[in-house]
Coordinates of C-alpha atoms in Angstrom, one line a residue:
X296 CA 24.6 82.3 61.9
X297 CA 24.8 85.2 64.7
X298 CA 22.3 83.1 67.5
X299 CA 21.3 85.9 70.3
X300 CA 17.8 83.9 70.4
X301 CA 16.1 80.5 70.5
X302 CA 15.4 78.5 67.2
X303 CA 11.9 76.3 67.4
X304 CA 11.9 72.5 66.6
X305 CA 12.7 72.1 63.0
X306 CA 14.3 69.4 60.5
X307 CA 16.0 69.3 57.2
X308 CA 15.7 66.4 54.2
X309 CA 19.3 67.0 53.8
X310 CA 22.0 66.2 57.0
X311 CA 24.3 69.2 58.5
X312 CA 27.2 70.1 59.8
X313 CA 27.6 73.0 62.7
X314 CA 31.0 74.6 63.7
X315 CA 31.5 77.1 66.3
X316 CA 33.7 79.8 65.2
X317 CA 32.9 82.5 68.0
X318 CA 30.7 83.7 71.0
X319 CA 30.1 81.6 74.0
X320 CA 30.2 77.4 73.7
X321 CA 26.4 76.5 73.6
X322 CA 24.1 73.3 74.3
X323 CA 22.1 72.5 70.8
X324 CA 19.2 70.2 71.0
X325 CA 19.3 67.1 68.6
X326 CA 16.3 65.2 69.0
X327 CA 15.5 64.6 72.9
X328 CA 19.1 65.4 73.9
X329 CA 21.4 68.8 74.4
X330 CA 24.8 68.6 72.7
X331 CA 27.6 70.8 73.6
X332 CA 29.1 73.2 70.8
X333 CA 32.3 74.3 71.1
X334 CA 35.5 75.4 68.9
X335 CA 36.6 72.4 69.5
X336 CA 33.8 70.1 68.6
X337 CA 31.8 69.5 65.5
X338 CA 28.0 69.0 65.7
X339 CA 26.6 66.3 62.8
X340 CA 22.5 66.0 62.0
X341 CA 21.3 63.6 60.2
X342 CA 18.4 64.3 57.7
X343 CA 15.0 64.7 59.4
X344 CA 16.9 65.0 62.4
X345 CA 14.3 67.3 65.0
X346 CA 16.7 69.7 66.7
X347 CA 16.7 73.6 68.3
X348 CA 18.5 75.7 70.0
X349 CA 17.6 77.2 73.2
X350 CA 19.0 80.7 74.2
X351 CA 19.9 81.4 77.8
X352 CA 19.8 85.3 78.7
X353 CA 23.4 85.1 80.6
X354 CA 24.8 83.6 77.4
X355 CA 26.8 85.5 74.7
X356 CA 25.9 85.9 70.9
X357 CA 27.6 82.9 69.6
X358 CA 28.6 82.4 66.2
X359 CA 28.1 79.2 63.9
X360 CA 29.3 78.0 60.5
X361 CA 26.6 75.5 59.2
X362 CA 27.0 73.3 56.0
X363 CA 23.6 72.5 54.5
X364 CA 24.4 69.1 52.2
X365 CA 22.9 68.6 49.3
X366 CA 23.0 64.8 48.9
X367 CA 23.5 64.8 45.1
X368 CA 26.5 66.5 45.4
X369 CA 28.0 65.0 48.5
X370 CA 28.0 61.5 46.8
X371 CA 29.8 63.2 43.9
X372 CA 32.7 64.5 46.3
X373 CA 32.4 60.8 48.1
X374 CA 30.2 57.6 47.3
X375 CA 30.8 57.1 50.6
X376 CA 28.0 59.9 51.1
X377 CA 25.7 58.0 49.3
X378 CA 23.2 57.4 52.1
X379 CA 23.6 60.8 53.7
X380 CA 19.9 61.2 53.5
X381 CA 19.6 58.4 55.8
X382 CA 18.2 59.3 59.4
X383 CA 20.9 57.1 61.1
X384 CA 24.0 57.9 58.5
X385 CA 26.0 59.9 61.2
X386 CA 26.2 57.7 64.3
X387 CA 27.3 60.3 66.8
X388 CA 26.5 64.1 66.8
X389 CA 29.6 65.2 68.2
X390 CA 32.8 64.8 67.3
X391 CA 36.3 66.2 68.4
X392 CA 37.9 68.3 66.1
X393 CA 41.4 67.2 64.5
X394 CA 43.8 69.8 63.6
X395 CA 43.2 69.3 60.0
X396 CA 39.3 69.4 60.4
X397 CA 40.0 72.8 62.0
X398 CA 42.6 74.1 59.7
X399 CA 39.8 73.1 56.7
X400 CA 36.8 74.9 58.9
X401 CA 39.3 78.1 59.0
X402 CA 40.0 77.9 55.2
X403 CA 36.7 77.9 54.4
X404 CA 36.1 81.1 57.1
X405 CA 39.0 82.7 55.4
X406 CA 37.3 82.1 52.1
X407 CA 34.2 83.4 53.0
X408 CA 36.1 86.7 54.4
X409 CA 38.2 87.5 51.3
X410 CA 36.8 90.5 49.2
X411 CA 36.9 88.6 46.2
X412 CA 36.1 85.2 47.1
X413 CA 37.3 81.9 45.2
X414 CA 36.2 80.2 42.3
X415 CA 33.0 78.1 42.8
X416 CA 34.9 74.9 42.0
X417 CA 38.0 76.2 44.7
X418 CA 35.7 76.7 47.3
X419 CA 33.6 73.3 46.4
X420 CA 37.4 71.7 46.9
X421 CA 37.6 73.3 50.1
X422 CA 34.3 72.1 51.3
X423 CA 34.6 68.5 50.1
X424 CA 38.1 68.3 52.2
X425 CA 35.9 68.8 55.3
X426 CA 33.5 66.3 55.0
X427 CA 36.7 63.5 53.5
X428 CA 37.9 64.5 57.3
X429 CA 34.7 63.7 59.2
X430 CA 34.5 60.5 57.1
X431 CA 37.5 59.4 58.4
X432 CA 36.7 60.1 61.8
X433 CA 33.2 58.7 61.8
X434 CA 33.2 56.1 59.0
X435 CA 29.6 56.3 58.3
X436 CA 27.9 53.0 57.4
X437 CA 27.3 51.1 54.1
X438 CA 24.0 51.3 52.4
X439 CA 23.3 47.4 52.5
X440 CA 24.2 48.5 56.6
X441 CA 22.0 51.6 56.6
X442 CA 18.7 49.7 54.8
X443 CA 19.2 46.9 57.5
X444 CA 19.5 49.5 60.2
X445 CA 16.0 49.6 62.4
X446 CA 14.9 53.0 62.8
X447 CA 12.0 52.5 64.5
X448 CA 10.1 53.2 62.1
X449 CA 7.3 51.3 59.9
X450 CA 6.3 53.1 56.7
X451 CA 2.5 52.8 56.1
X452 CA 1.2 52.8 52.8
X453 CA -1.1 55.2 52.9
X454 CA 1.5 57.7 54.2
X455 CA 4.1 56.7 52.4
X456 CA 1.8 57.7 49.5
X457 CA 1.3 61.5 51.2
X458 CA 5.0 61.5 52.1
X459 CA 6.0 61.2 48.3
X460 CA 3.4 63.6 47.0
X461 CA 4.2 66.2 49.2
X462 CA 7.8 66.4 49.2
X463 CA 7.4 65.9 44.8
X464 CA 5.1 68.5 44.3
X465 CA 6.2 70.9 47.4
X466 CA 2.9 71.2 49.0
X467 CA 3.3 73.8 51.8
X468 CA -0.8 74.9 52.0
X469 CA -2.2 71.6 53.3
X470 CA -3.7 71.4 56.9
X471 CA -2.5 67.9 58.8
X472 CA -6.7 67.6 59.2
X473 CA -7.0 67.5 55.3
X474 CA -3.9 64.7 54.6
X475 CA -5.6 62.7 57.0
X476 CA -9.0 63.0 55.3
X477 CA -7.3 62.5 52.0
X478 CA -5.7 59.2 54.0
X479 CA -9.1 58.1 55.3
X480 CA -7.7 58.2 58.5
X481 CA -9.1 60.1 61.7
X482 CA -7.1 62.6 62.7
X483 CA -5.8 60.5 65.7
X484 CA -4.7 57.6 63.5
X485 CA -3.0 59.8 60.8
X486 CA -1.2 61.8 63.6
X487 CA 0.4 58.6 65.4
X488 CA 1.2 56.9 62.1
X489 CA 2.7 60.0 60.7
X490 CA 5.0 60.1 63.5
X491 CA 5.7 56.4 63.5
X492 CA 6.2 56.2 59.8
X493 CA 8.7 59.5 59.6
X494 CA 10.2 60.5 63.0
X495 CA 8.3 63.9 62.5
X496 CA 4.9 65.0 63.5
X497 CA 2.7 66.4 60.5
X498 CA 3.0 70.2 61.9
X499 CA 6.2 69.8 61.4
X500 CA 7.1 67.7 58.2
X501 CA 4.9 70.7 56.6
X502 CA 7.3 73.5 58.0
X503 CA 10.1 71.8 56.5
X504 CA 8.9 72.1 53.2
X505 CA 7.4 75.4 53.7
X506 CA 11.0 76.5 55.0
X507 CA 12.1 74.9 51.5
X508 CA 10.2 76.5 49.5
X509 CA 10.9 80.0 52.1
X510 CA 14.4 79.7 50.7
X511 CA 13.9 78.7 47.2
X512 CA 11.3 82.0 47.3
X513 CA 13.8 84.7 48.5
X514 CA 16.6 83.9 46.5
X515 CA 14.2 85.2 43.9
X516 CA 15.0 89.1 44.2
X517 CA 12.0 89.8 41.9
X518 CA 9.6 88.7 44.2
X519 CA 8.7 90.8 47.5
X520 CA 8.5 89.5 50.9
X521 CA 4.9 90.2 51.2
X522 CA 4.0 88.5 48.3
X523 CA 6.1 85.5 49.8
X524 CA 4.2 85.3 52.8
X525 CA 0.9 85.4 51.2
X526 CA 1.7 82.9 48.8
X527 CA 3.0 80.4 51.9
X528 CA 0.2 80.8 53.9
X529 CA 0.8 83.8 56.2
X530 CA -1.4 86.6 57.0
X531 CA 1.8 88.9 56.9
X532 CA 5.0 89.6 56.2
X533 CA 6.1 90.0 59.8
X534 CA 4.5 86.7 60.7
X535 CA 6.6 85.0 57.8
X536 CA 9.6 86.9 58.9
X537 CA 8.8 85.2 62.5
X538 CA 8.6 82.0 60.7
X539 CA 12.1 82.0 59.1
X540 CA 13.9 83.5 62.0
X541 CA 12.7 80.9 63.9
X542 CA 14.2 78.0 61.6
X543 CA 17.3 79.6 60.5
X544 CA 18.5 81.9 63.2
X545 CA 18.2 85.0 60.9
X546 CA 15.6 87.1 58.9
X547 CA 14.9 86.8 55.1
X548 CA 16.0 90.1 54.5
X549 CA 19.3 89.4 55.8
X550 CA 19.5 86.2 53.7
X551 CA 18.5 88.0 50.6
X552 CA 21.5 90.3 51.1
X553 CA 23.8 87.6 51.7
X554 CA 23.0 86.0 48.6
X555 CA 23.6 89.1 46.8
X556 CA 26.6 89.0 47.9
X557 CA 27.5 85.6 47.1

C-alpha cells in the first residue's frame, strides 16, 4: 500500500498486521489513539478494530506491507491463533521488531519481488514464520482467557440476531433506519445498542461488509466496475472508486491488476 492520502474510519472481521517497508515513519490511528509506524515497529489490529490513517501534506509517500488474516487458516498455521477473531486477541498494537521478525518481513518482500514468485505452499511457509514470531513476542491469550475478557460490551438479543444475519447472508443494501425497524427499536435505541453491543456504529459495520463484498466483486474480472457499483449501492463508478480508496489506500482498478498478477 503506496499511502500519499488519508484512509476514513474503517474495520475488518479479520485482525492485521502492518509493516513499514518505505517512505516516511507515520502515526496510524487504532481506535481513539495514534500509533507510530516505523521500519522498526510492527503495528497489530485486532478484528473490528476502528482505525485510519491521517495524511499530513509535509509527509512523504510511505510504503506498507499489510497481512490481512484469515482466521481459518491462521489457526491451521498455530492453534494458538485460534481466537484471532477476538477484539482483545492482540494486547498491544505495537511491537518492536526482532531481527528475525524483520529478516521474515524482507523474505516475504523479496518473494513478492521475484519475477516468478514461489509456490503457494512456500510463500504460506514464509507467512506463517511471521506470525510464530509475533506470538512469541506477544503471547496472545487463551480462549477460556479471551471469553472471560470484558470488552465492554453487552450483546443484545435483538442485535445479536441482525449481527448474524447480516454478516451470513452479506447484506450490504440495508439502511441503519430499516435494521432498527426490523429490531423494533427507534432509531436512537438501535444506534446506542449497536454500538454497545459491537464496538462499531451501524454506518460502519455496513461498510465493512460492503468493502467485503467490494473485494470478493473485483476479483471477478468478468464483471465491470460499473456494474459493481450499482449492484453495492452506488450511483457511480467514481463514487465506488471513492469508496474503496478510502478503505484500502488504493483503487479497484489497481487491485484488479495486482491480482492478475498474482
Amino acid at each position: 500500500m503506496r499511502l500519499d492520502h488519508s484512509m476514513v474510519v474503517h474495520a475488518h472481521r479479520e485482525c492485521h498486521i502492518v509493516f513499514k517497508i518505505g517512505g516516511a515513519d507515520i502515526q496510524f490511528g487504532v481506535g481513539a489513539k495514534e500509533y507510530p509506524v516505523t521500519a522498526h515497529s510492527a503495528l497489530m489490529i485486532n478484528a473490528w478494530e476502528p482505525h485510519y490513517y491521517h495524511y499530513r501534506e509535509t509527509e512523504a509517500k510511505t510504503v506498507l506491507l499489510a497481512f490481512y488474516l484469515n482466521p481459518h487458516w491462521l489457526k491451521e498455521v498455530d492453534r494458538r491463533f485460534a481466537g484471532s477473531t477476538h477484539p482483545k486477541f492482540f494486547e498491544r498494537p505495537v511491537e518492536v521488531l526482532t531481527p528475525r521478525l524483520a529478516r521474515g518481513r524482507d523474505d516475504v518482500l523479496d518473494a513478492l519481488g521475484q519475477l516468478e514468485p514461489p509456490n503457494v505452499q512456500d510463500m504460506e511457509n514464509l507467512i506463517a514464520s511471521i506470525f510464530s514470531e509475533i506470538l512469541t513476542l506477544s503471547p496472545p491469550r487463551t480462549l477460556p482467557q479471551l471469553a472471560s475478557e470484558r470488552v465492554e460490551r453487552d450483546y443484545d438479543a435483538r442485535i445479536r440476531k441482525i449481527v448474524e444475519r447480516m454478516l451470513g447472508d452479506g447484506d450490504v443494501l440495508s439502511r441503519p433506519e430499516d435494521l432498527a425497524a426490523s429490531a423494533g427499536l427507534s432509531r436512537a435505541q438501535f444506534f446506542r445498542l449497536f454500538k454497545k453491543s459491537t464496538g462499531l456504529p451501524p454506518a460502519l459495520f455496513l461498510s465493512m461488509l460492503k468493502m467485503e463484498a467490494s473485494l470478493e466483486k473485483v476479483a471477478q474480472r468478468d464483471i465491470s466496475l460499473q456494474d459493481i457499483a450499482f449492484d453495492l449501492g452506488f450511483d457511480t463508478a467514481g463514487n465506488f472508486t471513492r469508496f474503496f480508496v478510502g478503505m484500502q489506500g488504493f483503487a479497484p482498478s489497481k487491485y484488479r491488476k495486482l491480482l492478475e498478477v498474482v
